[in-house]
Coordinates of C-alpha atoms and ligand atoms in Angstrom, one line a residue:
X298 CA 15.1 15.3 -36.9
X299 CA 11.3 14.3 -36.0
X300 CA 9.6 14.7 -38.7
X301 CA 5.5 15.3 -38.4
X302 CA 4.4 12.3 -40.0
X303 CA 7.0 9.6 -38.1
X304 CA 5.1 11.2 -34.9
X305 CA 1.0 11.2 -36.8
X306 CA 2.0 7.7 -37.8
X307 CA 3.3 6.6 -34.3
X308 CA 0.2 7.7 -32.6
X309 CA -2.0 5.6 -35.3
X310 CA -0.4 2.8 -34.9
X311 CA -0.2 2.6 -31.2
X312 CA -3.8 3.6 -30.8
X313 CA -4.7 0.7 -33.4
X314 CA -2.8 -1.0 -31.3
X315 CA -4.8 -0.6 -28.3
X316 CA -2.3 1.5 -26.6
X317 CA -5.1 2.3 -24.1
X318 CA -4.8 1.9 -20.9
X319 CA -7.6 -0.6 -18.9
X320 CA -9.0 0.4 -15.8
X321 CA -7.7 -2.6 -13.8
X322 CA -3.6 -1.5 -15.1
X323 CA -5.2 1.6 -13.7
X324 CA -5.6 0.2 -10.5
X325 CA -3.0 -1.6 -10.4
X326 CA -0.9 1.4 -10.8
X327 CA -2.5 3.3 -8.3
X328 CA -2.1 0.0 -5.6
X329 CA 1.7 -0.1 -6.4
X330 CA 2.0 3.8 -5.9
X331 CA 0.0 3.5 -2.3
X332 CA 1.8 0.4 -1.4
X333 CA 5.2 2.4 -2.0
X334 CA 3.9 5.1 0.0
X335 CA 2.7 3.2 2.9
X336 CA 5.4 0.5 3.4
X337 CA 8.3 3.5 2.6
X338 CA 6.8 5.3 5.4
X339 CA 6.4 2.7 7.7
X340 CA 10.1 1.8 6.4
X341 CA 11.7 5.1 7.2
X342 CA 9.6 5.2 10.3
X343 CA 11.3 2.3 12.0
X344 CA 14.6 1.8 10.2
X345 CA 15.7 5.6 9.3
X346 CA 14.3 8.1 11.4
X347 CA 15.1 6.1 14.5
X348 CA 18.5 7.2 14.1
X349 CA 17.9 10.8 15.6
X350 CA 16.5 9.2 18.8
X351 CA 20.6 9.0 20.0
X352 CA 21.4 12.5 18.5
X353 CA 18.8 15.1 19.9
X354 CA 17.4 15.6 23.4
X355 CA 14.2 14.4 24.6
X356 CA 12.3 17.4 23.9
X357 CA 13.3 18.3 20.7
X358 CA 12.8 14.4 19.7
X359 CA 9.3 14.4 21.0
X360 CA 8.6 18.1 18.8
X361 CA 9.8 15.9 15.8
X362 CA 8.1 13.0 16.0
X363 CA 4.8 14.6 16.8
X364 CA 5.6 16.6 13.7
X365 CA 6.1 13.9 11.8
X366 CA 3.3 12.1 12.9
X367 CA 1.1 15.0 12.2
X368 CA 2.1 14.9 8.9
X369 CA 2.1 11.2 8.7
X370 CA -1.7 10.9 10.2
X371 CA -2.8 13.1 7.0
X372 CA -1.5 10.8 4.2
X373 CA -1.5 7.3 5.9
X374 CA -4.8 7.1 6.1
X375 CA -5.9 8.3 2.8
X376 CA -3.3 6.1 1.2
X377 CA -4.2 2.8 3.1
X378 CA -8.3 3.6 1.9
X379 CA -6.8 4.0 -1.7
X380 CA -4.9 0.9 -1.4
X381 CA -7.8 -1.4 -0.1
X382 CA -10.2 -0.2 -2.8
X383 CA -7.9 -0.3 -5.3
X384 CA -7.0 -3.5 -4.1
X385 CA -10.6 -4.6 -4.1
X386 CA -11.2 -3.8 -7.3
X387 CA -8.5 -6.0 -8.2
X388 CA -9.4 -9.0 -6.2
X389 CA -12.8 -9.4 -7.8
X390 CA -11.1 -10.3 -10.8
X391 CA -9.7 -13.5 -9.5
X392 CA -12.2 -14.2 -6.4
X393 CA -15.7 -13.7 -7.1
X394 CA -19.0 -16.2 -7.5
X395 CA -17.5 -17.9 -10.9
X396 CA -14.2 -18.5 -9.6
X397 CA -15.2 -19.5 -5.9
X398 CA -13.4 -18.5 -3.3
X399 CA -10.4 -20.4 -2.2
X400 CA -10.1 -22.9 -5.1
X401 CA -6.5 -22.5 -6.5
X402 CA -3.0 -21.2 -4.8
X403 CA -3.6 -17.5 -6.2
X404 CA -7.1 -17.6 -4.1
X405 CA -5.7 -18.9 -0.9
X406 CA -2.3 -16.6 -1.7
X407 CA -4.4 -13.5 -2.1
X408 CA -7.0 -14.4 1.0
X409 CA -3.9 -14.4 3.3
X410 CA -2.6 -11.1 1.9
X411 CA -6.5 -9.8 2.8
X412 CA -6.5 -10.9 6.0
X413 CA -2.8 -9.6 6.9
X414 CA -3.8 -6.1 5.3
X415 CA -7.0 -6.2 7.1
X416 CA -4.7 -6.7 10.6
X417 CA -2.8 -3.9 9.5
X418 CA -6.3 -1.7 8.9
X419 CA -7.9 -2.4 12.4
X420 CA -4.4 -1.8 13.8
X421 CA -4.6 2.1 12.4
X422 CA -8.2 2.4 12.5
X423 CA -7.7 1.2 16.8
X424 CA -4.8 4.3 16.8
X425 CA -6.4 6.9 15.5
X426 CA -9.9 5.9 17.9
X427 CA -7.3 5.8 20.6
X428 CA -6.0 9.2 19.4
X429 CA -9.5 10.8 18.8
X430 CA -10.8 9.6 22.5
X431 CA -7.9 10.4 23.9
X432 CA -7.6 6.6 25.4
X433 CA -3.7 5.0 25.9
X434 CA -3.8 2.1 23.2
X435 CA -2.7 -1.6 24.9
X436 CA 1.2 -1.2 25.0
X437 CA 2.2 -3.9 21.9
X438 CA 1.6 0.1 19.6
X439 CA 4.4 1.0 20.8
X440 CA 5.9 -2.0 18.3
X441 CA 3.1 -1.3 15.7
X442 CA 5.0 0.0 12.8
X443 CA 7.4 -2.7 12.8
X444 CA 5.0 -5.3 12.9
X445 CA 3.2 -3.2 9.9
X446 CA 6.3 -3.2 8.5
X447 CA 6.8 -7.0 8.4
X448 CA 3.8 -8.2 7.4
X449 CA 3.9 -5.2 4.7
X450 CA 7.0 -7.1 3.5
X451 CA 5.4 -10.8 3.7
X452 CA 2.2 -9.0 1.7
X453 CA 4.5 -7.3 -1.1
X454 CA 6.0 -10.9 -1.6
X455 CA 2.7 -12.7 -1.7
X456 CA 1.5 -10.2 -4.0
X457 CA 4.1 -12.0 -6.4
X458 CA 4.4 -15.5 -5.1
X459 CA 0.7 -16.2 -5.7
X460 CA 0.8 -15.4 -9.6
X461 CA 4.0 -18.1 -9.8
X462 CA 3.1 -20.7 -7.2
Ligands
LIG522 C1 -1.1 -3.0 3.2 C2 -1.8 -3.4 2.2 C3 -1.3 -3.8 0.9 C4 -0.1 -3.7 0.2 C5 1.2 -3.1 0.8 C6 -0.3 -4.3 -1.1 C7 0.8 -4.4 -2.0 C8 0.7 -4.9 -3.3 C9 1.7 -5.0 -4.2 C10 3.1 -4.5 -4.0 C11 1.2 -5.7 -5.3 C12 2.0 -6.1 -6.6 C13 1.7 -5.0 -7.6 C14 2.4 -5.4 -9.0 O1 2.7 -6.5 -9.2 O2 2.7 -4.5 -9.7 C15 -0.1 -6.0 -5.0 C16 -0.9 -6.7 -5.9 C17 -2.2 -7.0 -5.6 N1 -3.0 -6.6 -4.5 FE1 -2.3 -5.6 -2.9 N2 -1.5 -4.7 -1.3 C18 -2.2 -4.4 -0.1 C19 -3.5 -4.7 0.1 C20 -4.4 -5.3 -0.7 C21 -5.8 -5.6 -0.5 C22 -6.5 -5.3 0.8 C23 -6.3 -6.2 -1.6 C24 -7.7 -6.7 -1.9 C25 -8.7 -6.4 -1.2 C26 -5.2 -6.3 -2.5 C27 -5.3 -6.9 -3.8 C28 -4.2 -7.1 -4.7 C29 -4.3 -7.8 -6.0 C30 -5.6 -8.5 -6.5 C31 -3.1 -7.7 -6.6 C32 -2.6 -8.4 -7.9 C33 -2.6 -7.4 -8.9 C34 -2.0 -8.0 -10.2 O3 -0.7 -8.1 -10.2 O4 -2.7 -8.3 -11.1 N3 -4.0 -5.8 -2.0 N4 -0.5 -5.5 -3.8

């Protein structure tokens, strides 16, 4: 049985204890939530879903997808936003003008998961402009999400390898 003051003393301690949460494990938290969201999309996008294309006629696949990507054009976005800032938040803890720029493995790391996420932003940002005008997008979009989805891979493990490298 709980008893009151094991619970009053818990709280003490662990406040004592600086059981508060910092905004950058904030971030962090929030980054690892949008990463999951946009690379499990992209994930079921290209590795799950593609197994109705075999099952259902043409029209009834082309309903789907368009709802799905309906529904997909709401959150992606959004999540993606969330992810750079949050992820920009971060960065400036280990690249800003004390530190320099490109000076150590976790710099250099970190840059090259920049510039791949960045790829992957101008890729959606040049889909939805393409969607909004109404313009056919350069054929290699019709591959996008699996090349989103393997350098969201090579990102994820950079986001480790550069604090072990
Ligand atoms: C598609 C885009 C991105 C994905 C999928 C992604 C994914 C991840 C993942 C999975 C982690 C590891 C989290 C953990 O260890 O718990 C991470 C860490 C990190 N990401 Fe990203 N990220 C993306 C874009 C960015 C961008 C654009 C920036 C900077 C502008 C950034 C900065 C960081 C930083 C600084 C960390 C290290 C956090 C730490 O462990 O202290 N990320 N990212």
């Amino acid at each position: 049985m709980i008893n009151i003051n094991d619970l009053k003393f818990y709280f003490d301690y662990s406040s004592q204890k600086g059981f508060n949460m910092d905004t950058y494990t904030i971030a962090l938290i929030i980054h690892l939530f949008c990463a999951i969201i946009f690379i499990g999309f992209v994930f079921a996008d290209v590795i799950v879903l593609t197994a109705i294309n075999k099952v259902v006629d043409h029209d009834t696949l082309l309903k789907l997808k368009n709802a799905i990507s309906n529904r997909a054009r709401k959150i992606f976005p959004l999540s993606v936003l969330i992810l750079i800032l949050s992820g920009g938040f971060m960065l400036s803890k280990y690249i800003n003008s004390n530190d320099g720029f490109l000076n150590n493995s976790l710099q250099q790391l970190l840059m090259i998961k920049v510039l791949i996420a960045f790829i992957i932003v101008f890729g959606i940002i040049y889909s939805l402009t393409c969607k909004i005008l109404k313009k056919q997008p350069h054929s290699i979009m019709i591959h996008f999400h699996k090349i989103v989805l393997v350098l969201g891979i090579i990102i994820v493990i950079l986001a480790k390898l550069m604090f072990v490298i």
